[in-house]
PDB file of C-alpha atoms in Angstrom:
ATOM      1  CA  MET A   1      10.160 247.801 -64.315  1.00 96.00           C
ATOM      2  CA  ILE A   2      12.992 249.358 -62.338  1.00 98.00           C
ATOM      3  CA  TYR A   3      15.602 251.607 -63.931  1.00 98.00           C
ATOM      4  CA  ARG A   4      19.052 251.569 -62.349  1.00 98.00           C
ATOM      5  CA  TYR A   5      21.133 254.670 -62.960  1.00 98.00           C
ATOM      6  CA  ARG A   6      24.737 255.523 -62.220  1.00 98.00           C
ATOM      7  CA  VAL A   7      24.994 259.247 -61.427  1.00 98.00           C
ATOM      8  CA  ILE A   8      28.569 260.529 -61.716  1.00 97.00           C
ATOM      9  CA  LEU A   9      29.783 263.941 -60.572  1.00 96.00           C
ATOM     10  CA  ASP A  10      31.683 265.519 -63.460  1.00 92.00           C
ATOM     11  CA  ALA A  11      34.955 265.962 -61.545  1.00 90.00           C
ATOM     12  CA  ASN A  12      38.506 264.630 -61.386  1.00 88.00           C
ATOM     13  CA  GLU A  13      37.708 262.492 -58.329  1.00 89.00           C
ATOM     14  CA  ASP A  14      35.484 259.421 -58.551  1.00 93.00           C
ATOM     15  CA  VAL A  15      32.204 260.447 -56.956  1.00 96.00           C
ATOM     16  CA  PHE A  16      29.070 258.577 -57.965  1.00 97.00           C
ATOM     17  CA  ARG A  17      25.803 257.134 -56.741  1.00 98.00           C
ATOM     18  CA  ASP A  18      23.823 254.166 -58.043  1.00 98.00           C
ATOM     19  CA  ILE A  19      20.103 254.849 -57.819  1.00 98.00           C
ATOM     20  CA  GLU A  20      17.181 252.654 -58.777  1.00 98.00           C
ATOM     21  CA  ILE A  21      13.755 254.109 -59.532  1.00 98.00           C
ATOM     22  CA  GLU A  22      10.504 252.918 -61.060  1.00 98.00           C
ATOM     23  CA  ALA A  23      10.305 253.359 -64.831  1.00 97.00           C
ATOM     24  CA  SER A  24       6.976 255.142 -64.438  1.00 96.00           C
ATOM     25  CA  ALA A  25       8.434 257.733 -62.028  1.00 98.00           C
ATOM     26  CA  ASN A  26       8.971 261.229 -63.350  1.00 97.00           C
ATOM     27  CA  LEU A  27      12.238 263.122 -63.659  1.00 98.00           C
ATOM     28  CA  GLU A  28      11.371 265.261 -60.632  1.00 97.00           C
ATOM     29  CA  ASP A  29      11.439 262.051 -58.568  1.00 98.00           C
ATOM     30  CA  LEU A  30      14.874 261.243 -60.028  1.00 98.00           C
ATOM     31  CA  HIS A  31      16.002 264.837 -59.353  1.00 98.00           C
ATOM     32  CA  ASN A  32      14.944 264.459 -55.693  1.00 97.00           C
ATOM     33  CA  ALA A  33      16.732 261.112 -55.396  1.00 98.00           C
ATOM     34  CA  ILE A  34      19.931 262.589 -56.854  1.00 98.00           C
ATOM     35  CA  THR A  35      19.934 265.681 -54.623  1.00 97.00           C
ATOM     36  CA  GLN A  36      19.284 263.612 -51.507  1.00 97.00           C
ATOM     37  CA  SER A  37      21.924 261.007 -52.360  1.00 97.00           C
ATOM     38  CA  PHE A  38      24.582 263.707 -52.815  1.00 96.00           C
ATOM     39  CA  GLY A  39      23.524 265.648 -49.701  1.00 95.00           C
ATOM     40  CA  PHE A  40      22.029 268.726 -51.341  1.00 95.00           C
ATOM     41  CA  ALA A  41      19.024 270.518 -49.835  1.00 91.00           C
ATOM     42  CA  GLY A  42      17.253 270.322 -53.196  1.00 87.00           C
ATOM     43  CA  GLN A  43      16.203 273.981 -53.165  1.00 90.00           C
ATOM     44  CA  GLU A  44      18.117 275.157 -56.232  1.00 95.00           C
ATOM     45  CA  MET A  45      17.065 275.198 -59.880  1.00 95.00           C
ATOM     46  CA  ALA A  46      18.020 272.155 -61.898  1.00 97.00           C
ATOM     47  CA  SER A  47      17.631 270.672 -65.358  1.00 97.00           C
ATOM     48  CA  PHE A  48      18.153 267.397 -67.124  1.00 98.00           C
ATOM     49  CA  TYR A  49      19.423 267.412 -70.701  1.00 98.00           C
ATOM     50  CA  GLU A  50      19.001 264.568 -73.121  1.00 97.00           C
ATOM     51  CA  SER A  51      22.391 263.349 -74.291  1.00 97.00           C
ATOM     52  CA  ASN A  52      24.059 260.997 -76.744  1.00 96.00           C
ATOM     53  CA  ASP A  53      27.013 258.616 -76.537  1.00 94.00           C
ATOM     54  CA  LEU A  54      29.449 261.562 -76.735  1.00 95.00           C
ATOM     55  CA  TRP A  55      27.763 263.283 -73.754  1.00 94.00           C
ATOM     56  CA  GLU A  56      26.650 266.198 -75.901  1.00 96.00           C
ATOM     57  CA  GLN A  57      23.933 268.337 -74.349  1.00 95.00           C
ATOM     58  CA  GLY A  58      20.551 268.023 -76.040  1.00 96.00           C
ATOM     59  CA  GLU A  59      17.017 269.148 -75.222  1.00 95.00           C
ATOM     60  CA  GLU A  60      16.437 270.605 -71.745  1.00 96.00           C
ATOM     61  CA  ILE A  61      13.926 269.211 -69.273  1.00 96.00           C
ATOM     62  CA  ALA A  62      13.626 271.832 -66.522  1.00 95.00           C
ATOM     63  CA  LEU A  63      12.427 271.674 -62.941  1.00 94.00           C
ATOM     64  CA  PHE A  64      10.123 274.632 -63.647  1.00 90.00           C
ATOM     65  CA  ASP A  65       9.055 276.385 -66.840  1.00 83.00           C
ATOM     66  CA  MET A  66      10.705 279.797 -66.596  1.00 79.00           C
ATOM     67  CA  SER A  67      10.190 280.671 -70.265  1.00 73.00           C
ATOM     68  CA  GLU A  68       8.368 283.843 -71.245  1.00 71.00           C
ATOM     69  CA  GLU A  69       5.859 281.974 -73.390  1.00 75.00           C
ATOM     70  CA  GLY A  70       5.068 279.231 -70.887  1.00 69.00           C
ATOM     71  CA  GLY A  71       4.696 275.658 -72.054  1.00 72.00           C
ATOM     72  CA  SER A  72       7.670 275.847 -74.405  1.00 77.00           C
ATOM     73  CA  VAL A  73       9.985 273.868 -72.092  1.00 87.00           C
ATOM     74  CA  ARG A  74       9.584 270.275 -71.005  1.00 94.00           C
ATOM     75  CA  ILE A  75       9.064 269.923 -67.262  1.00 96.00           C
ATOM     76  CA  MET A  76      10.495 267.207 -64.983  1.00 97.00           C
ATOM     77  CA  SER A  77       7.179 266.549 -63.210  1.00 96.00           C
ATOM     78  CA  GLU A  78       5.499 265.863 -66.565  1.00 96.00           C
ATOM     79  CA  THR A  79       8.236 263.631 -68.036  1.00 97.00           C
ATOM     80  CA  GLN A  80       8.616 259.961 -67.092  1.00 97.00           C
ATOM     81  CA  VAL A  81      12.093 258.465 -66.841  1.00 97.00           C
ATOM     82  CA  ASP A  82      11.225 255.720 -69.340  1.00 96.00           C
ATOM     83  CA  VAL A  83      10.323 258.366 -71.941  1.00 96.00           C
ATOM     84  CA  VAL A  84      13.791 259.962 -71.965  1.00 96.00           C
ATOM     85  CA  THR A  85      15.878 256.856 -71.306  1.00 96.00           C
ATOM     86  CA  ASN A  86      15.654 253.299 -72.578  1.00 94.00           C
ATOM     87  CA  ARG A  87      17.949 250.554 -73.851  1.00 94.00           C
ATOM     88  CA  SER A  88      19.030 252.660 -76.847  1.00 93.00           C
ATOM     89  CA  LYS A  89      19.027 256.129 -75.174  1.00 95.00           C
ATOM     90  CA  THR A  90      20.898 255.665 -71.912  1.00 96.00           C
ATOM     91  CA  LYS A  91      22.467 259.057 -71.141  1.00 98.00           C
ATOM     92  CA  LEU A  92      21.298 262.286 -69.504  1.00 98.00           C
ATOM     93  CA  ILE A  93      23.197 265.297 -68.202  1.00 98.00           C
ATOM     94  CA  TYR A  94      21.916 266.737 -64.922  1.00 97.00           C
ATOM     95  CA  VAL A  95      22.824 270.252 -63.769  1.00 97.00           C
ATOM     96  CA  TYR A  96      21.972 271.335 -60.230  1.00 96.00           C
ATOM     97  CA  ASP A  97      22.309 274.908 -58.912  1.00 95.00           C
ATOM     98  CA  PHE A  98      23.024 277.073 -61.936  1.00 93.00           C
ATOM     99  CA  LEU A  99      25.157 279.487 -59.893  1.00 94.00           C
ATOM    100  CA  ASN A 100      27.605 276.726 -58.939  1.00 94.00           C
ATOM    101  CA  MET A 101      26.959 274.407 -61.906  1.00 95.00           C
ATOM    102  CA  TRP A 102      27.090 271.014 -60.198  1.00 96.00           C
ATOM    103  CA  THR A 103      27.134 268.800 -63.295  1.00 96.00           C
ATOM    104  CA  PHE A 104      26.384 265.083 -63.289  1.00 97.00           C
ATOM    105  CA  LEU A 105      26.481 262.409 -65.965  1.00 97.00           C
ATOM    106  CA  VAL A 106      23.469 260.119 -65.556  1.00 98.00           C
ATOM    107  CA  GLU A 107      23.536 256.761 -67.305  1.00 98.00           C
ATOM    108  CA  LEU A 108      20.928 254.031 -67.373  1.00 97.00           C
ATOM    109  CA  ALA A 109      22.946 250.974 -66.389  1.00 97.00           C
ATOM    110  CA  GLU A 110      20.251 248.311 -66.132  1.00 97.00           C
ATOM    111  CA  ILE A 111      16.535 247.638 -66.418  1.00 97.00           C
ATOM    112  CA  ALA A 112      15.419 245.152 -63.775  1.00 97.00           C
ATOM    113  CA  GLU A 113      12.310 243.660 -62.218  1.00 97.00           C
ATOM    114  CA  ARG A 114      10.713 245.271 -59.186  1.00 96.00           C
ATOM    115  CA  GLU A 115      11.674 243.628 -55.871  1.00 95.00           C
ATOM    116  CA  GLU A 116       8.842 243.087 -53.408  1.00 95.00           C
ATOM    117  CA  GLY A 117       9.238 244.988 -50.163  1.00 96.00           C
ATOM    118  CA  ARG A 118      11.752 247.477 -51.576  1.00 96.00           C
ATOM    119  CA  ILE A 119      10.889 251.188 -51.487  1.00 97.00           C
ATOM    120  CA  TYR A 120      11.753 253.188 -54.616  1.00 97.00           C
ATOM    121  CA  PRO A 121      13.650 255.316 -55.351  1.00 97.00           C
ATOM    122  CA  ASN A 122      16.465 253.452 -53.670  1.00 97.00           C
ATOM    123  CA  LEU A 123      20.103 254.434 -53.189  1.00 98.00           C
ATOM    124  CA  MET A 124      21.936 251.213 -54.021  1.00 97.00           C
ATOM    125  CA  PHE A 125      25.540 252.335 -53.705  1.00 97.00           C
ATOM    126  CA  ALA A 126      27.499 255.501 -52.879  1.00 97.00           C
ATOM    127  CA  HIS A 127      31.160 256.063 -53.725  1.00 97.00           C
ATOM    128  CA  GLY A 128      33.255 259.121 -52.901  1.00 94.00           C
ATOM    129  CA  GLU A 129      32.606 262.333 -51.041  1.00 92.00           C
ATOM    130  CA  ILE A 130      31.195 265.379 -52.745  1.00 92.00           C
ATOM    131  CA  PRO A 131      33.655 268.302 -52.582  1.00 91.00           C
ATOM    132  CA  GLU A 132      32.897 271.517 -50.671  1.00 88.00           C
ATOM    133  CA  GLU A 133      32.571 273.455 -53.951  1.00 91.00           C
ATOM    134  CA  ALA A 134      31.438 272.474 -57.412  1.00 90.00           C
ATOM    135  CA  PRO A 135      34.315 271.405 -59.673  1.00 89.00           C
ATOM    136  CA  GLU A 136      35.360 274.179 -62.035  1.00 83.00           C
ATOM    137  CA  LYS A 137      34.484 273.709 -65.664  1.00 68.00           C
ATOM    138  CA  GLU A 138      36.797 274.571 -68.493  1.00 63.00           C
ATOM    139  CA  PHE A 139      34.773 275.890 -71.402  1.00 54.00           C
ATOM    140  CA  LYS A 140      36.561 275.757 -74.711  1.00 55.00           C
ATOM    141  CA  ALA A 141      35.651 277.508 -77.932  1.00 52.00           C
ATOM    142  CA  GLU A 142      36.538 276.036 -81.266  1.00 56.00           C
ATOM    143  CA  MET A 143      39.657 277.669 -82.663  1.00 54.00           C
ATOM    144  CA  GLY A 144      40.459 278.035 -86.290  1.00 55.00           C
ATOM    145  CA  GLU A 145      43.546 276.535 -87.883  1.00 59.00           C
ATOM    146  CA  ASP A 146      45.488 279.749 -87.243  1.00 57.00           C
ATOM    147  CA  GLY A 147      44.493 279.803 -83.564  1.00 55.00           C
ATOM    148  CA  ASP A 148      41.929 282.558 -84.123  1.00 55.00           C
ATOM    149  CA  PHE A 149      38.382 282.272 -82.738  1.00 50.00           C
ATOM    150  CA  ASP A 150      36.985 284.461 -85.547  1.00 49.00           C
ATOM    151  CA  ASP A 151      37.303 281.679 -88.146  1.00 53.00           C
ATOM    152  CA  GLU A 152      33.784 280.460 -87.353  1.00 51.00           C
ATOM    153  CA  PHE A 153      32.391 283.786 -88.565  1.00 52.00           C
ATOM    154  CA  ASP A 154      35.049 284.422 -91.191  1.00 56.00           C
ATOM    155  CA  LEU A 155      36.015 287.757 -89.622  1.00 52.00           C
ATOM    156  CA  ASP A 156      39.260 289.635 -89.704  1.00 57.00           C
ATOM    157  CA  SER A 157      40.082 292.471 -87.322  1.00 51.00           C
ATOM    158  CA  GLY A 158      40.407 294.768 -90.349  1.00 55.00           C
ATOM    159  CA  ASP A 159      36.822 294.002 -91.360  1.00 53.00           C
ATOM    160  CA  TYR A 160      35.320 296.011 -88.525  1.00 50.00           C
ATOM    161  CA  GLU A 161      35.941 299.342 -90.266  1.00 56.00           C
ATOM    162  CA  ASP A 162      33.471 298.397 -93.001  1.00 56.00           C
ATOM    163  CA  LEU A 163      30.565 297.716 -90.627  1.00 52.00           C
ATOM    164  CA  ASP A 164      29.235 301.307 -90.870  1.00 53.00           C
ATOM    165  CA  PHE A 165      29.100 301.666 -87.107  1.00 51.00           C
ATOM    166  CA  ASP A 166      28.253 305.089 -85.732  1.00 54.00           C
ATOM    167  CA  GLU A 167      30.627 305.671 -82.837  1.00 55.00           C
ATOM    168  CA  ASN A 168      28.389 308.359 -81.356  1.00 56.00           C
ATOM    169  CA  TRP A 169      25.211 306.287 -81.278  1.00 51.00           C
ATOM    170  CA  ASN A 170      24.024 307.566 -77.912  1.00 47.00           C
TER     171      ASN A 170
END
């Protein structure tokens, strides 16, 4: 089986690539196809994140296991594309180069039969030019009804006096 993905740069401009890859390929193969199709050297750290229909970031699947414990993070080279995406789970978030935060929305568009003579992965279609710099992200925190960020923790600026904090701790 062949999985056809649309990989969209999370930006104001329409920039996307349609990539097809074998279902048995691993996410590192998909990572390499994405970086090549967008013109990256592929030398930066990257991760896929499982996602839902609202594009909420789920479990990480990293290029390398950089955790202190080792083995606690799923790795791209050990994870097949058909394990993390299928007809009911179609979305992934892909982040390339954590200093610049190139963020892509990856969606399984179609599952097709393998075509004889075609080499996979295959770049089917490219639309738009990637900008010189990664699009800036606007991170928003949830505000309370009164416009105060402390509502999540039920804090009031007057509450800090009761925390028994020693000002001369050092």
